[in-house]
mmCIF file with all atom_site columns, C-alpha atoms in Angstrom:
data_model
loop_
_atom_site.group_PDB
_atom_site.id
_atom_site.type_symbol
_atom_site.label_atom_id
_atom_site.label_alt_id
_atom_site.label_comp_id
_atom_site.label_asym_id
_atom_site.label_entity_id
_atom_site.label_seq_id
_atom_site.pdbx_PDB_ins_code
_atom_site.Cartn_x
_atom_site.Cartn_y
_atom_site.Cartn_z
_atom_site.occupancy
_atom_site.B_iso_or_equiv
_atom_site.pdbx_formal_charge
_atom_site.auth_seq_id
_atom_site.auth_comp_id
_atom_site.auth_asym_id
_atom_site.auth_atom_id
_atom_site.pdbx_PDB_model_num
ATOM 1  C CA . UNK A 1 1  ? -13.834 -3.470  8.359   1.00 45.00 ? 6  UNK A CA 1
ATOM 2  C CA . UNK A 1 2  ? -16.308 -5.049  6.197   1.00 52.00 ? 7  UNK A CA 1
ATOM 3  C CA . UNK A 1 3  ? -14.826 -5.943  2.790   1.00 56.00 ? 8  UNK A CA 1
ATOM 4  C CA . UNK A 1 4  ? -10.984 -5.932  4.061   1.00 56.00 ? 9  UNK A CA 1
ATOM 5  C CA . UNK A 1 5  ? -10.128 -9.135  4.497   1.00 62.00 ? 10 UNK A CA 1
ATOM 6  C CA . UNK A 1 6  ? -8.579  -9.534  8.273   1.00 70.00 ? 11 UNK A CA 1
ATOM 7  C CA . UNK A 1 7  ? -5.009  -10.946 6.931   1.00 83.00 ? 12 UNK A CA 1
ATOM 8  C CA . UNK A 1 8  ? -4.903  -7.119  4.926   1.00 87.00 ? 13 UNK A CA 1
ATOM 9  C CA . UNK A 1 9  ? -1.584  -7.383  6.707   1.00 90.00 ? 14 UNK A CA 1
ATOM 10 C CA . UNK A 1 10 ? -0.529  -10.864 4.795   1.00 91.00 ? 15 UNK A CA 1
ATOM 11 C CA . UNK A 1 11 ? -1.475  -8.789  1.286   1.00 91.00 ? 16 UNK A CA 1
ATOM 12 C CA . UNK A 1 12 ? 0.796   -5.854  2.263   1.00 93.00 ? 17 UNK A CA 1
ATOM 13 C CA . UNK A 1 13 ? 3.939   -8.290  2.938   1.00 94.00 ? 18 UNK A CA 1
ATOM 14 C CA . UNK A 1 14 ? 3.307   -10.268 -0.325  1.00 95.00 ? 19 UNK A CA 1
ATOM 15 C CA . UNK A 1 15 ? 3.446   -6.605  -2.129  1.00 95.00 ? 20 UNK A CA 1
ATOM 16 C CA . UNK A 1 16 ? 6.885   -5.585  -0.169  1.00 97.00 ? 21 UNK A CA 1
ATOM 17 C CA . UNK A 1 17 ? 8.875   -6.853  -2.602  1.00 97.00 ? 22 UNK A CA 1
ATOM 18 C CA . UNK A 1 18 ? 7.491   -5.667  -5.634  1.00 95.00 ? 23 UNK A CA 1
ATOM 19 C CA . UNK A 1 19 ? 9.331   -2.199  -3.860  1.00 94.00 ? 24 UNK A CA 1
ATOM 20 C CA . UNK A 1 20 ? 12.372  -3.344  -3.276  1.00 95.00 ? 25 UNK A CA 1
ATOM 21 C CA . UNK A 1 21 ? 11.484  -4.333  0.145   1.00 97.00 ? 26 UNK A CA 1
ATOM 22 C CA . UNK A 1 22 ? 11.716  -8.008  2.088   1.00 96.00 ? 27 UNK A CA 1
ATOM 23 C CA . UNK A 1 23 ? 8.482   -9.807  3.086   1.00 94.00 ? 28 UNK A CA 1
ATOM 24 C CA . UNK A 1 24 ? 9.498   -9.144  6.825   1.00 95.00 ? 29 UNK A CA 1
ATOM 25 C CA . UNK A 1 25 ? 10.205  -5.411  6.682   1.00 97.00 ? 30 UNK A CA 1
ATOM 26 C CA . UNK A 1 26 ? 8.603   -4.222  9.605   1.00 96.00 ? 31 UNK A CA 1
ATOM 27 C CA . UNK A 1 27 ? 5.221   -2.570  8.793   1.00 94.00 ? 32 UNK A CA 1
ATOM 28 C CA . UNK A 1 28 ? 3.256   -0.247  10.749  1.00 94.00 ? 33 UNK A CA 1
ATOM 29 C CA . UNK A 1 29 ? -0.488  0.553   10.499  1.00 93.00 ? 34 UNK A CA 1
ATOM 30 C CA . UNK A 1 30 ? -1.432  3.831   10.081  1.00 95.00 ? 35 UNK A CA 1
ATOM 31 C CA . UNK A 1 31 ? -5.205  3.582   8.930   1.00 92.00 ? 36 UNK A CA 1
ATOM 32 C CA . UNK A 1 32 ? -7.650  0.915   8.490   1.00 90.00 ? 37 UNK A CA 1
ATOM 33 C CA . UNK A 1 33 ? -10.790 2.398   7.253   1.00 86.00 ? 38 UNK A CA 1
ATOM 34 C CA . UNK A 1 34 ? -11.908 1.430   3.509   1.00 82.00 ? 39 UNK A CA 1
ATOM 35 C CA . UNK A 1 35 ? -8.158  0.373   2.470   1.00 87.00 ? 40 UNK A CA 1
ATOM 36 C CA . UNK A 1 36 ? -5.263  -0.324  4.749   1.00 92.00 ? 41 UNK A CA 1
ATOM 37 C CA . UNK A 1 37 ? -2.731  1.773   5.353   1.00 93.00 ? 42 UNK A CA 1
ATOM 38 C CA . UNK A 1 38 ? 0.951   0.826   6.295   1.00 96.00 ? 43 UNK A CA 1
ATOM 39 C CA . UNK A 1 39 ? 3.802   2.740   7.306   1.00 97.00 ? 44 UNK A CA 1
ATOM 40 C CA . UNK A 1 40 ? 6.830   0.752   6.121   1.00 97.00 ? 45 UNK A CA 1
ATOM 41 C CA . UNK A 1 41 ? 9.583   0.919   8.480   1.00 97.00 ? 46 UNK A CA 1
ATOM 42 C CA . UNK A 1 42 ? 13.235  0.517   7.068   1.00 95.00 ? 47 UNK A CA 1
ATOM 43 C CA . UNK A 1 43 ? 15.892  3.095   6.210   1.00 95.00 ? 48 UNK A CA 1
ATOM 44 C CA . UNK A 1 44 ? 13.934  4.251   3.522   1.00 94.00 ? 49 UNK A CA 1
ATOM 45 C CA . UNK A 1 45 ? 10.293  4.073   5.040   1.00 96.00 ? 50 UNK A CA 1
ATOM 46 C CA . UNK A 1 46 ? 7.379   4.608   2.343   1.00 94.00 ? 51 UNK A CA 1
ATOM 47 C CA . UNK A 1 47 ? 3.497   4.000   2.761   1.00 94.00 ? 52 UNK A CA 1
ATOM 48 C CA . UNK A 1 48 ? 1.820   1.076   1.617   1.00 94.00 ? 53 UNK A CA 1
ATOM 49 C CA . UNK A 1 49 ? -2.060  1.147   1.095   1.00 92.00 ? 54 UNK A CA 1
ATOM 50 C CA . UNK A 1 50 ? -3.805  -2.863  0.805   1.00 92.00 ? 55 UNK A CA 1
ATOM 51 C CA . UNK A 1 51 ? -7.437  -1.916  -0.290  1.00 86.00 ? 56 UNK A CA 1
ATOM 52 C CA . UNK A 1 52 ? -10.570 -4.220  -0.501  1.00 81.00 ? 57 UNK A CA 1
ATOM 53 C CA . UNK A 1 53 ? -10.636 -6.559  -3.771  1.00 79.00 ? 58 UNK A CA 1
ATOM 54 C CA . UNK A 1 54 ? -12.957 -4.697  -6.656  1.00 83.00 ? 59 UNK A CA 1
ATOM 55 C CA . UNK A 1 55 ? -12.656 -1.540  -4.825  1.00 85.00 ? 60 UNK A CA 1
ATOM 56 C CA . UNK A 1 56 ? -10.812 0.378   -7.200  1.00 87.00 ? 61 UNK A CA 1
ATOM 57 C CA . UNK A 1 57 ? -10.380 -0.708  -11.191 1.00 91.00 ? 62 UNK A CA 1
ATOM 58 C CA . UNK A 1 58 ? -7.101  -1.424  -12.603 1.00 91.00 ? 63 UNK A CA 1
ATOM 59 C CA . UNK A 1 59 ? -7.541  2.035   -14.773 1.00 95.00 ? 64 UNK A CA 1
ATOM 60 C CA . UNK A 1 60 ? -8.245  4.325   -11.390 1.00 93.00 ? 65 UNK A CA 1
ATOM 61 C CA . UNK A 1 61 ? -4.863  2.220   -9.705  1.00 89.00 ? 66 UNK A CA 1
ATOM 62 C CA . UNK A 1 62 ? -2.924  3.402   -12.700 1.00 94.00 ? 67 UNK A CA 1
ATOM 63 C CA . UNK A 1 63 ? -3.749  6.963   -12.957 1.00 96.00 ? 68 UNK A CA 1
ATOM 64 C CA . UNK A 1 64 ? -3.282  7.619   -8.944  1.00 90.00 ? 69 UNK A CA 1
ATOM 65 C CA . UNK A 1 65 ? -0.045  5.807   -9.649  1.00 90.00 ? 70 UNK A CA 1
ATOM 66 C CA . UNK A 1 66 ? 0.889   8.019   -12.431 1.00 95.00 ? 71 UNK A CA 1
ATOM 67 C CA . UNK A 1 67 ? -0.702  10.989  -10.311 1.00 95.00 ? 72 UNK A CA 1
ATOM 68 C CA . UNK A 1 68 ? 1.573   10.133  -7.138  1.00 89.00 ? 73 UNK A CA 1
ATOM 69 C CA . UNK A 1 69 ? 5.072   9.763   -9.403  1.00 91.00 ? 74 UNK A CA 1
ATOM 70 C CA . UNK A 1 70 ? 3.959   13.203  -10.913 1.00 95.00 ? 75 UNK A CA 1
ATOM 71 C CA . UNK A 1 71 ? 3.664   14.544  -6.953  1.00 93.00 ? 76 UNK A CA 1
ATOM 72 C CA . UNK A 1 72 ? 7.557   13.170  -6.603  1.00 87.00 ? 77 UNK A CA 1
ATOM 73 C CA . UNK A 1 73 ? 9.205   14.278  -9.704  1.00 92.00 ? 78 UNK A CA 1
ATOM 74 C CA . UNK A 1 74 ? 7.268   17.711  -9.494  1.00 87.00 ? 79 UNK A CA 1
ATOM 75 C CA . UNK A 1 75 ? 7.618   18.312  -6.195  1.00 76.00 ? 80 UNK A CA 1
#
């Protein structure tokens, strides 16, 4: 995929444990289109998505965040 660097996979594992997660959880890929997308695989599996750098600005990362912990707590 132009854009994605091809060690996507290398970003993903650096971000693991920023969630609570070691580097060497196992990690599936689900999607690799304009971001990469991970299923991680542990007793608690979540998705991880590794997008292209300057894709999306700090401010649209944020509100998606914000928009996605609304989803949980709402849901």
């Amino acid at each position: 995929m132009p854009g994605l660097p091809p060690t996507h996979e290398l970003f993903g594992r650096a971000a693991l444990p920023a969630y609570g997660r070691p580097a060497d959880t196992p990690l599936r890929l689900l999607s690799l289109s304009e971001n990469a997308t991970y299923l991680v695989e542990d007793d608690d599996p979540i998705v991880l998505r590794v997008h292209r750098p300057g894709y999306h600005s700090l401010a649209a990362i944020r509100s998606e965040l914000a928009w996605m912990r609304a989803l949980r707590t709402e849901t």
